[in-house]
CSV table of N, CA and C in Angstrom, one decimal:
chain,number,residue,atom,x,y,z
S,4,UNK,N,0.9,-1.2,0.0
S,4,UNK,CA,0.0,0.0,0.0
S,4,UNK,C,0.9,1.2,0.0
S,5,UNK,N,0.6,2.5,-0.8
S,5,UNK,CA,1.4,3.7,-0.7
S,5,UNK,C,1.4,4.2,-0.4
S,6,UNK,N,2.2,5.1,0.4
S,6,UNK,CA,1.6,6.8,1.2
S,6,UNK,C,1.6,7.3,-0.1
S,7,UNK,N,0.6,8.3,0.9
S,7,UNK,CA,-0.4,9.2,-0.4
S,7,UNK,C,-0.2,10.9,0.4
S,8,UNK,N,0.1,11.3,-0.3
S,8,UNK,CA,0.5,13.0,0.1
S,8,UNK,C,-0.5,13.9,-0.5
S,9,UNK,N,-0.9,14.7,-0.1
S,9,UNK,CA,-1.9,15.8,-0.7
S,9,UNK,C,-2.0,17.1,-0.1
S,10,UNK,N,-1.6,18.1,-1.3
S,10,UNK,CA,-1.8,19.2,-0.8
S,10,UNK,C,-2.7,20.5,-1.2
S,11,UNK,N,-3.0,21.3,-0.7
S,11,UNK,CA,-4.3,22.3,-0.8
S,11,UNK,C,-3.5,23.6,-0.9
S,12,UNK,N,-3.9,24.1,-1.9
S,12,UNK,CA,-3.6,25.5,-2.1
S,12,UNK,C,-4.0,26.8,-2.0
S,13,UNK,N,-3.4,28.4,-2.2
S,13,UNK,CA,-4.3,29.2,-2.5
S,13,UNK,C,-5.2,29.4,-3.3
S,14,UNK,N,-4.5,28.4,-4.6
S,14,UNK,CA,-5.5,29.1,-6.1
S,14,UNK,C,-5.4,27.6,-6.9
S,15,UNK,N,-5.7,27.9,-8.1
S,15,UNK,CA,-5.4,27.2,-8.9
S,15,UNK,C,-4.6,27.0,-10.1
S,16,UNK,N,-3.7,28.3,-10.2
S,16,UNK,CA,-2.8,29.1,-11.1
S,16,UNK,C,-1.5,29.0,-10.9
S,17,UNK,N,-0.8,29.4,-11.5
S,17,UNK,CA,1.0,29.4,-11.4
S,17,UNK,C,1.1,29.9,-10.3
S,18,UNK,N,0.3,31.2,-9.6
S,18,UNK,CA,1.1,32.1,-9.0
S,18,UNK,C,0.8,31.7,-7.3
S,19,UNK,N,0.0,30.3,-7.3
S,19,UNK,CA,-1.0,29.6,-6.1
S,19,UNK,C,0.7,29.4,-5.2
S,20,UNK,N,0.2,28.7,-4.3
S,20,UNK,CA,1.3,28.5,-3.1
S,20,UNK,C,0.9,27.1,-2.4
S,21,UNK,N,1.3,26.6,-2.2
S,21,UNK,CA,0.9,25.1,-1.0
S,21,UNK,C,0.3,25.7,0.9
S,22,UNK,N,-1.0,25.6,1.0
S,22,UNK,CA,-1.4,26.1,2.5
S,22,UNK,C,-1.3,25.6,3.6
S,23,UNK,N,-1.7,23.5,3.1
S,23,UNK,CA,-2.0,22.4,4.0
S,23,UNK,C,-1.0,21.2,2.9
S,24,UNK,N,-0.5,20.9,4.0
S,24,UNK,CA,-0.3,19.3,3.0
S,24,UNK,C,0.1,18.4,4.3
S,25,UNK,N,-1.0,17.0,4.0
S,25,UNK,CA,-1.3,15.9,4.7
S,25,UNK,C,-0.9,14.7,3.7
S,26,UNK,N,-0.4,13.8,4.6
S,26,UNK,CA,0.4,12.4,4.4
S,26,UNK,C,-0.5,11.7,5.1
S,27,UNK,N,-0.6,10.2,4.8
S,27,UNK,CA,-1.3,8.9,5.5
S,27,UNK,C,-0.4,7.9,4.7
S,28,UNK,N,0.6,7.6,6.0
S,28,UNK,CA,1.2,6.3,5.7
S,28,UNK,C,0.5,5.2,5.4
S,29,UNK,N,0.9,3.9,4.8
S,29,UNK,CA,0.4,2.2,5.1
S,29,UNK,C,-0.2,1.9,6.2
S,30,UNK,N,0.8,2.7,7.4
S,30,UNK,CA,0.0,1.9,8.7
S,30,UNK,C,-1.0,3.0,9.2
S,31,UNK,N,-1.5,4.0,8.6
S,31,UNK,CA,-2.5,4.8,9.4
S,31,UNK,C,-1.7,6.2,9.5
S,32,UNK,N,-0.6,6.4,10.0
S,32,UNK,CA,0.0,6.9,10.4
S,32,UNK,C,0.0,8.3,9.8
S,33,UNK,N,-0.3,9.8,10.4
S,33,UNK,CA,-0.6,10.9,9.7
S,33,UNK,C,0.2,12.1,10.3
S,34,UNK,N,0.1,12.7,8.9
S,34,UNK,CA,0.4,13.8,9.5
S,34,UNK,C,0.3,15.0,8.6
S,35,UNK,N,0.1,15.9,9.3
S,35,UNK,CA,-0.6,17.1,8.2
S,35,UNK,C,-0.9,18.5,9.0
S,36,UNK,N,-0.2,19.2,8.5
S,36,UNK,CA,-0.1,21.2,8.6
S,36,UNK,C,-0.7,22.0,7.8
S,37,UNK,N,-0.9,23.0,8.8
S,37,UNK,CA,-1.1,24.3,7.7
S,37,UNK,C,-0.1,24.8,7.7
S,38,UNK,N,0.3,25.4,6.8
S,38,UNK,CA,1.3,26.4,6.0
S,38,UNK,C,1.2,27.9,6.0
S,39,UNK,N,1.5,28.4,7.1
S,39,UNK,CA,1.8,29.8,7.2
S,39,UNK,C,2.7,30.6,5.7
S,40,UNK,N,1.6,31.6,4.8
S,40,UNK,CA,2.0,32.1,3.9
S,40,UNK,C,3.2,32.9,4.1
S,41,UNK,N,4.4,32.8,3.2
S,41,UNK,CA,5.5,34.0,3.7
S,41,UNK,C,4.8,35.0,3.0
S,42,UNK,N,6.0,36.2,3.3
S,42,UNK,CA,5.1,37.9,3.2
S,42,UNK,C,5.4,37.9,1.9
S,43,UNK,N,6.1,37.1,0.5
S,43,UNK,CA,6.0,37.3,-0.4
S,43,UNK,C,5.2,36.7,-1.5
S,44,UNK,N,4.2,35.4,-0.3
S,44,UNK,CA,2.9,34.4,-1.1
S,44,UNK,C,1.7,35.4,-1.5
S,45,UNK,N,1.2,36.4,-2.0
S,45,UNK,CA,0.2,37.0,-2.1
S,45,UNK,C,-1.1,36.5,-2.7
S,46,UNK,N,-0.6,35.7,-4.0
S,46,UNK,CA,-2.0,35.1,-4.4
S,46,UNK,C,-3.0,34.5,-3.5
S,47,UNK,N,-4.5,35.3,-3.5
S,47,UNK,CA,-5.0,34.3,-3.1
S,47,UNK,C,-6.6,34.2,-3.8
S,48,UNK,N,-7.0,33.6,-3.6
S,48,UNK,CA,-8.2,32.7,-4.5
S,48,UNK,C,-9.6,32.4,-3.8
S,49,UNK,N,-10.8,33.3,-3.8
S,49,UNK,CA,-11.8,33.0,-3.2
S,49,UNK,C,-12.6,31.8,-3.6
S,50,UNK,N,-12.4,31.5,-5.0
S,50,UNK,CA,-12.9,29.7,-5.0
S,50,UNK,C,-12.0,29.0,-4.5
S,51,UNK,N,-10.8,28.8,-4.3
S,51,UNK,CA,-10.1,28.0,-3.4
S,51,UNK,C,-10.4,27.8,-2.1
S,52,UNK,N,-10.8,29.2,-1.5
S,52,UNK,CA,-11.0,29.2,0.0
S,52,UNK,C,-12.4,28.5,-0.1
S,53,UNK,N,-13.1,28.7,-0.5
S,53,UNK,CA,-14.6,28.1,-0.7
S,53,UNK,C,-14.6,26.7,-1.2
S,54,UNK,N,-13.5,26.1,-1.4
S,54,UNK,CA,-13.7,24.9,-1.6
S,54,UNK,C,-13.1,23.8,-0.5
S,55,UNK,N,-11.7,24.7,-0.1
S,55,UNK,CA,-10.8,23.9,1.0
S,55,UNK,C,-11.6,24.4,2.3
S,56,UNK,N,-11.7,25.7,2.5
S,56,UNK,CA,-12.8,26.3,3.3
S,56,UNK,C,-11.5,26.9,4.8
S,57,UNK,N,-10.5,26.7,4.1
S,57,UNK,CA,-9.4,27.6,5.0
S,57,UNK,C,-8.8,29.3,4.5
S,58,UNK,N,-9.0,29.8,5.4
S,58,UNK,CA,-8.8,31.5,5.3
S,58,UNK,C,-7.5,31.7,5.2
S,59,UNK,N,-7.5,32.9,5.0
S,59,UNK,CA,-5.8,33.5,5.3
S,59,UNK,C,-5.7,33.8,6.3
S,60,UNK,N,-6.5,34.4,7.0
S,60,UNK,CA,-6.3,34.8,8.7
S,60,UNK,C,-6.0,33.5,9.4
S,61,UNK,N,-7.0,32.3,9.1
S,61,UNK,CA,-6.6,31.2,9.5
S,61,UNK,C,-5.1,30.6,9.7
S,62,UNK,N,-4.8,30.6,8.3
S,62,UNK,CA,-3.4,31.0,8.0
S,62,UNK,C,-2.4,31.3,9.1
S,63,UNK,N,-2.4,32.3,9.1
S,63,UNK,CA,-1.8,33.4,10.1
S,63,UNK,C,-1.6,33.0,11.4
S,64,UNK,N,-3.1,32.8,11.4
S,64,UNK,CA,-3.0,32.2,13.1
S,64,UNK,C,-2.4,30.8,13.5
S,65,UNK,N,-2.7,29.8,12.7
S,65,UNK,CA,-2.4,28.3,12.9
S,65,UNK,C,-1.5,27.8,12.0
S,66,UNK,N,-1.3,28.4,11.3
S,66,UNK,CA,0.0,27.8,10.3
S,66,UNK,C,1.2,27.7,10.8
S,67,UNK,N,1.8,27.0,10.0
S,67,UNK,CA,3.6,27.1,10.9
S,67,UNK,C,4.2,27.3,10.1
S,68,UNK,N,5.6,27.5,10.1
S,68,UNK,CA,6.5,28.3,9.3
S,68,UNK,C,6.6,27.1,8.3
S,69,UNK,N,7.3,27.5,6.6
S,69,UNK,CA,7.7,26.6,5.9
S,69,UNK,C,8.9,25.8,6.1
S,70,UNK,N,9.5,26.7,7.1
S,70,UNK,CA,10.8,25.7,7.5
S,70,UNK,C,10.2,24.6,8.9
S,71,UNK,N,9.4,24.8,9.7
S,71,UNK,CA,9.0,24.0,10.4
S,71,UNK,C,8.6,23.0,9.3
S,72,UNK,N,7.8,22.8,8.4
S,72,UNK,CA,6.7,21.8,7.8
S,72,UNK,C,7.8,21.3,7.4
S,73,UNK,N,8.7,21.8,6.4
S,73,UNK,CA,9.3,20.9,5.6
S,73,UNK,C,10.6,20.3,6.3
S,74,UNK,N,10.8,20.5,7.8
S,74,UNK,CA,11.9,19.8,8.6
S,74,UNK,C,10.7,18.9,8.7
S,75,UNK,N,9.8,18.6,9.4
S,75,UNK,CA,8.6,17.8,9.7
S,75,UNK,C,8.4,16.7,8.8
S,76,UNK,N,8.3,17.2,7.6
S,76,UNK,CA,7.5,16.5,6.6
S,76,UNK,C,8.9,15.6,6.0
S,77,UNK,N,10.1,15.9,6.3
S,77,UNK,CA,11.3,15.5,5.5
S,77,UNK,C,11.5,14.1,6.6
S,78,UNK,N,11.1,14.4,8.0
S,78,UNK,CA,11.4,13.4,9.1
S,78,UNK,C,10.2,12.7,9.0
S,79,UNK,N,9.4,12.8,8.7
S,79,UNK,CA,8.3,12.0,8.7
S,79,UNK,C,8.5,10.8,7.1
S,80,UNK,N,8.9,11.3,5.9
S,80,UNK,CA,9.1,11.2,5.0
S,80,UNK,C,10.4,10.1,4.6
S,81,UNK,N,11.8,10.5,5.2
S,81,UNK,CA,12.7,10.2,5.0
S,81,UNK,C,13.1,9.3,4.4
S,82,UNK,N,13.2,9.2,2.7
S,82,UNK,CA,14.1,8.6,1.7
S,82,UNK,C,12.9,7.6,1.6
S,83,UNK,N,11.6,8.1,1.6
S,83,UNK,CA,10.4,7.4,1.0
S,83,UNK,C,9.9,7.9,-0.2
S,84,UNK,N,9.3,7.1,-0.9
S,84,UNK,CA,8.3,7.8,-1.9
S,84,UNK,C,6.9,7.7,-1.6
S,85,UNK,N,6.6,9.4,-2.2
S,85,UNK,CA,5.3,9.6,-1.5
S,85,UNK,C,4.2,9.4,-2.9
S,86,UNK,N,3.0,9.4,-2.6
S,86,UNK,CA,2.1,9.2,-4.1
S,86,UNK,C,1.1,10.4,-4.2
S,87,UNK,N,0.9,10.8,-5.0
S,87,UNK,CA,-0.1,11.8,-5.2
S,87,UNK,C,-1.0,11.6,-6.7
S,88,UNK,N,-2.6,11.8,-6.5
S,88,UNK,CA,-3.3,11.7,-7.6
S,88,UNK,C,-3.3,13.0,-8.5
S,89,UNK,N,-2.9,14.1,-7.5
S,89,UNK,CA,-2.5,15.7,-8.6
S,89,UNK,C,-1.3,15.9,-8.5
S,90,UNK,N,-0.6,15.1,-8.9
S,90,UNK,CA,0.8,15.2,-9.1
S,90,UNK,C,1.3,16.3,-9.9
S,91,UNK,N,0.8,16.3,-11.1
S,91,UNK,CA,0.9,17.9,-11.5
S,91,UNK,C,0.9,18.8,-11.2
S,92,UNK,N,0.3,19.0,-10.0
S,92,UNK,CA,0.1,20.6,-8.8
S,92,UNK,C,0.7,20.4,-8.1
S,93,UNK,N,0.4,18.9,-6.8
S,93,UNK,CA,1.4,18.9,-5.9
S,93,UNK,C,3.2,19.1,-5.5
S,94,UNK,N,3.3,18.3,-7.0
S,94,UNK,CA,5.1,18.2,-6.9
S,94,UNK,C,5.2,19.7,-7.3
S,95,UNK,N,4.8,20.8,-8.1
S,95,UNK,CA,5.4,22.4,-8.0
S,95,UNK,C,4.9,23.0,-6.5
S,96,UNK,N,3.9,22.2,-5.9
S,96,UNK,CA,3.4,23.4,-4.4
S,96,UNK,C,4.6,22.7,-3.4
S,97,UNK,N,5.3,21.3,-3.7
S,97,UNK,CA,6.0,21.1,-2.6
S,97,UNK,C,7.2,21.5,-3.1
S,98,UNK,N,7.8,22.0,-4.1
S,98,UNK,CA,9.0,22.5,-4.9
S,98,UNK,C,8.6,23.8,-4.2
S,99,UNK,N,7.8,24.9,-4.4
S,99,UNK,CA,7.5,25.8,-3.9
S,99,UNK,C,8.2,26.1,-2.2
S,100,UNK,N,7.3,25.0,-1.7
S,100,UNK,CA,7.5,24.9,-0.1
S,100,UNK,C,8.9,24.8,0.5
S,101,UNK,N,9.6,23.7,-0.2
S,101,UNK,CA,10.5,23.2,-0.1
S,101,UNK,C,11.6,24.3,0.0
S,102,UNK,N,11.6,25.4,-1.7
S,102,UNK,CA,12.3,26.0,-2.2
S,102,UNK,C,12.3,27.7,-1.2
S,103,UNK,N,10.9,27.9,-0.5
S,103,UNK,CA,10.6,28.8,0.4
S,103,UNK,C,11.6,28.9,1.8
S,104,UNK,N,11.6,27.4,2.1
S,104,UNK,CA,12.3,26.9,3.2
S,104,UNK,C,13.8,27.1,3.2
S,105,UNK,N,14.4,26.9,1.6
S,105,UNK,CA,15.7,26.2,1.8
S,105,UNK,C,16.2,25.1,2.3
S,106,UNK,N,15.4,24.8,2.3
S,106,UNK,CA,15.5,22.9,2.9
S,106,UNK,C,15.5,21.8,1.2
S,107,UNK,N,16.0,20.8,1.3
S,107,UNK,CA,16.6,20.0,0.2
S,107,UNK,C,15.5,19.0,0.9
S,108,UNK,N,14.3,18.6,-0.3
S,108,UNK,CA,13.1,17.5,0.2
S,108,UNK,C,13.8,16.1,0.6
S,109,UNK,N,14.3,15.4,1.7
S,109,UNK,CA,14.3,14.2,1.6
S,109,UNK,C,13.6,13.3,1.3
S,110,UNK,N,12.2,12.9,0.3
S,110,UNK,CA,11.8,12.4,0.1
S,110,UNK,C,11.6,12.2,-0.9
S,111,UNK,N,10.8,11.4,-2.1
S,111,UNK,CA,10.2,12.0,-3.4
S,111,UNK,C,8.9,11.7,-3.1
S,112,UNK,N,8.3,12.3,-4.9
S,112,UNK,CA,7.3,12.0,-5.1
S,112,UNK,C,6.9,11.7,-6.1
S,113,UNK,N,5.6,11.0,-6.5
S,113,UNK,CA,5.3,10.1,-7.9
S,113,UNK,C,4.0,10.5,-8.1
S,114,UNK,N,3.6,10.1,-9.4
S,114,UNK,CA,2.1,10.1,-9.7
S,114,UNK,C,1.3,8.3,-9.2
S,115,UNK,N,0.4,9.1,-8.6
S,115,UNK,CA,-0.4,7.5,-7.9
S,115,UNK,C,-0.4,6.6,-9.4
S,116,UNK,N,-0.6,7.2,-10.6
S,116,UNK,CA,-0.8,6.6,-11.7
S,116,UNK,C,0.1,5.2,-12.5
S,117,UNK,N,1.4,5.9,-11.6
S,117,UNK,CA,2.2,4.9,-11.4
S,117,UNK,C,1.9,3.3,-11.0
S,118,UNK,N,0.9,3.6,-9.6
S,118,UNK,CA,0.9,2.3,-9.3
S,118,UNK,C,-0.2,1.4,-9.4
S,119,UNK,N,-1.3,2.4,-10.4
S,119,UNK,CA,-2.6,2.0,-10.5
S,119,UNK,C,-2.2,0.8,-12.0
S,120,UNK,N,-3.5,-0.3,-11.9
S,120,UNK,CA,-3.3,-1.4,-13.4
S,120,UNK,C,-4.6,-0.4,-13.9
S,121,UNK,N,-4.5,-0.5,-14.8
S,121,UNK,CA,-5.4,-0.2,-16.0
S,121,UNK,C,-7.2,-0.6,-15.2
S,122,UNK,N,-7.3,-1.4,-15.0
S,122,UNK,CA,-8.4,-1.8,-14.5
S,122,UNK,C,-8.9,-1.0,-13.1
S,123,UNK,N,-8.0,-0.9,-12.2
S,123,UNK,CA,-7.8,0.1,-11.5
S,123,UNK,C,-8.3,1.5,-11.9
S,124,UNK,N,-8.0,1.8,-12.5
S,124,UNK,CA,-8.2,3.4,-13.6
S,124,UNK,C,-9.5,3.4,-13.5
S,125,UNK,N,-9.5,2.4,-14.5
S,125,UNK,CA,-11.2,2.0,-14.8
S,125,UNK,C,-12.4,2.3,-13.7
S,126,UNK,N,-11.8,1.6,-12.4
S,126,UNK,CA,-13.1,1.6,-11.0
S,126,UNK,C,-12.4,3.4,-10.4
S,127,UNK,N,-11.5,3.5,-10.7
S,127,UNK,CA,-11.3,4.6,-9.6
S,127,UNK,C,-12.4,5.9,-9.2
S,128,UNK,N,-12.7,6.6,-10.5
S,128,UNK,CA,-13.9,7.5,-10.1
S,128,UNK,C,-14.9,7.4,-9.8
S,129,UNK,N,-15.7,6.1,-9.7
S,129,UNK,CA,-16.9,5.7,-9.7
S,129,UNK,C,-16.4,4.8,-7.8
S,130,UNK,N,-15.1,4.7,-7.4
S,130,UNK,CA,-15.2,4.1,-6.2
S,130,UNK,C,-14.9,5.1,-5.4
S,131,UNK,N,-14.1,6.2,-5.7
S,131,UNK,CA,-13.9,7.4,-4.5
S,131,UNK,C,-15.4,8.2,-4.8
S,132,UNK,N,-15.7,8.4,-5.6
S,132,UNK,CA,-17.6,9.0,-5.2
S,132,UNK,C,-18.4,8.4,-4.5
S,133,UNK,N,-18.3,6.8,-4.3
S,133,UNK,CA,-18.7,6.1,-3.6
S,133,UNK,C,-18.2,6.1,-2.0
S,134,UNK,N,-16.8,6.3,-1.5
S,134,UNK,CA,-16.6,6.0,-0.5
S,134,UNK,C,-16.6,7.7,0.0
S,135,UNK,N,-16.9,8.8,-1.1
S,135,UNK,CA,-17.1,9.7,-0.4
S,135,UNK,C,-18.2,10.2,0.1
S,136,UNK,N,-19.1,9.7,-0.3
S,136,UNK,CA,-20.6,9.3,0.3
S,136,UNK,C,-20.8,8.8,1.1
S,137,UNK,N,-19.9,8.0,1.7
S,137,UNK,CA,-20.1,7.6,3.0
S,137,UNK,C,-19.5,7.7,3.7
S,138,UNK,N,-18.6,9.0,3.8
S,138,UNK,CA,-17.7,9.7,4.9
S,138,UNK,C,-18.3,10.8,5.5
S,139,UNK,N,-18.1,11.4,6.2
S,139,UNK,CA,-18.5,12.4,7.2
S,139,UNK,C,-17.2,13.7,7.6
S,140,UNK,N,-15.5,13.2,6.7
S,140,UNK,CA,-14.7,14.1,6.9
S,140,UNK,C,-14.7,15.4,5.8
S,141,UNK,N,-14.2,16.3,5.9
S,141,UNK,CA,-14.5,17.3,5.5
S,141,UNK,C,-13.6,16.9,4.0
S,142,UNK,N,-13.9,17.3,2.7
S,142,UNK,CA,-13.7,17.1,1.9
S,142,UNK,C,-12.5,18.4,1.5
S,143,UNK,N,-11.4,18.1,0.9
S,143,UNK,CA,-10.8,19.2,0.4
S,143,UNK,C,-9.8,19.7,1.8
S,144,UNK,N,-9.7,18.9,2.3
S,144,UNK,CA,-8.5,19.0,3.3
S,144,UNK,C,-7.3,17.8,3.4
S,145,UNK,N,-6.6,18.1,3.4
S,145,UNK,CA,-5.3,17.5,3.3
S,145,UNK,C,-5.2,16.1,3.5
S,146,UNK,N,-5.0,15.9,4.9
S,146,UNK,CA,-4.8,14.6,5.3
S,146,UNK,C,-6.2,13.8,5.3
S,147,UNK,N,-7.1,14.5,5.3
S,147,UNK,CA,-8.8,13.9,4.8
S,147,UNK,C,-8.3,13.2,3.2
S,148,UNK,N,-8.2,14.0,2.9
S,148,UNK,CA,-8.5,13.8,1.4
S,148,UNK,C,-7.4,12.7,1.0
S,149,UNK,N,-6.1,12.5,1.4
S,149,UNK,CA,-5.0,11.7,1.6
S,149,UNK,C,-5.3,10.2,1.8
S,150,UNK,N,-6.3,10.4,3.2
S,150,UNK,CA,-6.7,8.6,3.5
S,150,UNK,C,-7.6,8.7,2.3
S,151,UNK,N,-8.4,9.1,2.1
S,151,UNK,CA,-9.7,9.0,1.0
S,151,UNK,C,-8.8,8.1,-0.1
S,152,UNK,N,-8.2,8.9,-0.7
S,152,UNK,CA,-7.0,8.0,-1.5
S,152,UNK,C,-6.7,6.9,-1.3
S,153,UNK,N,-6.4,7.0,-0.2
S,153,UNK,CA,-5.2,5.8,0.2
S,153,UNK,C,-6.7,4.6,0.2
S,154,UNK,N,-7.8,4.9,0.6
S,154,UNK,CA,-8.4,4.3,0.6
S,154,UNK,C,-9.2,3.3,-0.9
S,155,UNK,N,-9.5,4.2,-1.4
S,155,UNK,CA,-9.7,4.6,-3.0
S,155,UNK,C,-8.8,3.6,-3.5
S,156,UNK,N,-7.3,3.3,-3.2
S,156,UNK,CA,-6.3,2.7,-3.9
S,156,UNK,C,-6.3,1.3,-3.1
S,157,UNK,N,-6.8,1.4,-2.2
S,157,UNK,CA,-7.2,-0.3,-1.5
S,157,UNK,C,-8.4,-0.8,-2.3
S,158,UNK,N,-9.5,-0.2,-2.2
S,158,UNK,CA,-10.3,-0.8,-2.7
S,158,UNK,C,-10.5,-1.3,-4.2
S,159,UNK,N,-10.0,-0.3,-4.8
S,159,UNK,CA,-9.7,-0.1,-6.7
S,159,UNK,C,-8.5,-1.8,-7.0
S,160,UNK,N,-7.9,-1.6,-5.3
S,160,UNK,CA,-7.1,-2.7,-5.7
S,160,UNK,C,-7.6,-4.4,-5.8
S,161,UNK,N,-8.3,-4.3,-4.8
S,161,UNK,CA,-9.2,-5.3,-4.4
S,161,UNK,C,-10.4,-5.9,-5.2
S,162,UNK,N,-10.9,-4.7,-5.7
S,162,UNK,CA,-12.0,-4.6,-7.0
S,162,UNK,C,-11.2,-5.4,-8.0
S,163,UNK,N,-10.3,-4.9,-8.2
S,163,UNK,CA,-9.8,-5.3,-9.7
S,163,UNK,C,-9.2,-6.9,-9.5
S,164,UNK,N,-8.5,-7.1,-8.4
S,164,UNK,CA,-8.4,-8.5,-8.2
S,164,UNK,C,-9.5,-9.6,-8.2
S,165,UNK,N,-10.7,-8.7,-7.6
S,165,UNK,CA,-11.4,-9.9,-8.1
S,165,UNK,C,-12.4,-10.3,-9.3
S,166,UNK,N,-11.9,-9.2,-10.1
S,166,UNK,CA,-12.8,-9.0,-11.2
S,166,UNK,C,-11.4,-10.0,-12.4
S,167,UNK,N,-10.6,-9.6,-12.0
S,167,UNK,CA,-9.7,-10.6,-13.2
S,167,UNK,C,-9.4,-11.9,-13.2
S,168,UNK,N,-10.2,-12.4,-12.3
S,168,UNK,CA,-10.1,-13.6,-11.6
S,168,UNK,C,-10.4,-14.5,-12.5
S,169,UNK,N,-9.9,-15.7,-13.3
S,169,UNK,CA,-10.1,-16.6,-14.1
S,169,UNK,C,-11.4,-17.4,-14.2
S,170,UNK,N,-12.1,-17.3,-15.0
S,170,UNK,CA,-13.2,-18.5,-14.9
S,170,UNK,C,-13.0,-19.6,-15.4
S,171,UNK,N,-13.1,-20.7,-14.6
S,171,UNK,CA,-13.3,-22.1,-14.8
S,171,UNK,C,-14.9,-22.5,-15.4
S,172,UNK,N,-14.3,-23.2,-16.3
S,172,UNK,CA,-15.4,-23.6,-16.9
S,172,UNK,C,-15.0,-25.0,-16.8
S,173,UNK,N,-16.5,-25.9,-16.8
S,173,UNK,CA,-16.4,-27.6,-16.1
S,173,UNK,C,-16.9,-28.2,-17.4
S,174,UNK,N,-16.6,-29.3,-17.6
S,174,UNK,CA,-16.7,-29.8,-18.7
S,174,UNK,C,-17.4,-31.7,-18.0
């Protein structure tokens, strides 16, 4: 099973920044911050906030510095690969974070697409709509959205094993 990383931004644009980013190891194991904007992050994005549903003042108040996160996230992480389903966005918001910090990522990171089979692909949107209908955590937050995944990639896994399962036919 993979850790699954996910992170939530200002916006949705070049000029966006990383806010929250949550991890959920194999064994359960979590961890997940907000990201105190530095004084040169400005963009910010009222459909973003409206979707992740975190402020900038929030920000302010409960965030932690990008050098706290990314000592954190590098010890938490260390000389693992991490997986992400918006790999596209994620790997520039943690280049971003990383790059803000001056810290060198000990870790990497991949596209979940990597470890999906084809068949997998196939169930995956039709199984995270499902299992997100019957959650109660807040959608569009970090480490929420992380297990959702992680979860998403168990079951898609499981699905698909038993669907390629050979038929015997008796003669």
């Amino acid at each position: 099973m993979p850790i699954i990383i996910d992170v939530e931004a200002s916006g949705f644009g070049a000029h966006s920044y990383p806010i929250e980013v949550g991890v959920v190891k194999p064994n359960g194991e979590r961890f997940c911050s907000l990201i105190r904007p530095q004084d040169d992050w400005l963009h910010w994005d009222e459909q973003a906030q409206q979707c992740h549903g975190i402020s900038r003042p929030l920000l302010q108040k409960n965030g932690r510095s990008v050098t706290q996160v990314c000592a954190e996230l590098n010890e938490f992480l260390q000389g693992q690969t991490a997986y992400s389903d918006g790999w596209v966005v994620d790997q520039p918001w943690l280049i971003t974070l990383f790059y803000a910090a001056n810290i060198k990522m000990a870790f990497s990171i991949s596209p979940l697409e990597m470890l999906l089979s084809e068949m997998q692909m196939n169930l995956w949107h039709q199984t995270k709509d499902s299992l997100l209908a019957k959650t109660t955590q807040p959608r569009h937050r970090a480490s929420h959205d992380a297990a959702l995944i992680q979860n998403t990639f168990i079951l898609t896994n499981r699905l698909a094993h038993q669907q390629s399962k050979p038929y015997v036919i008796q003669c």
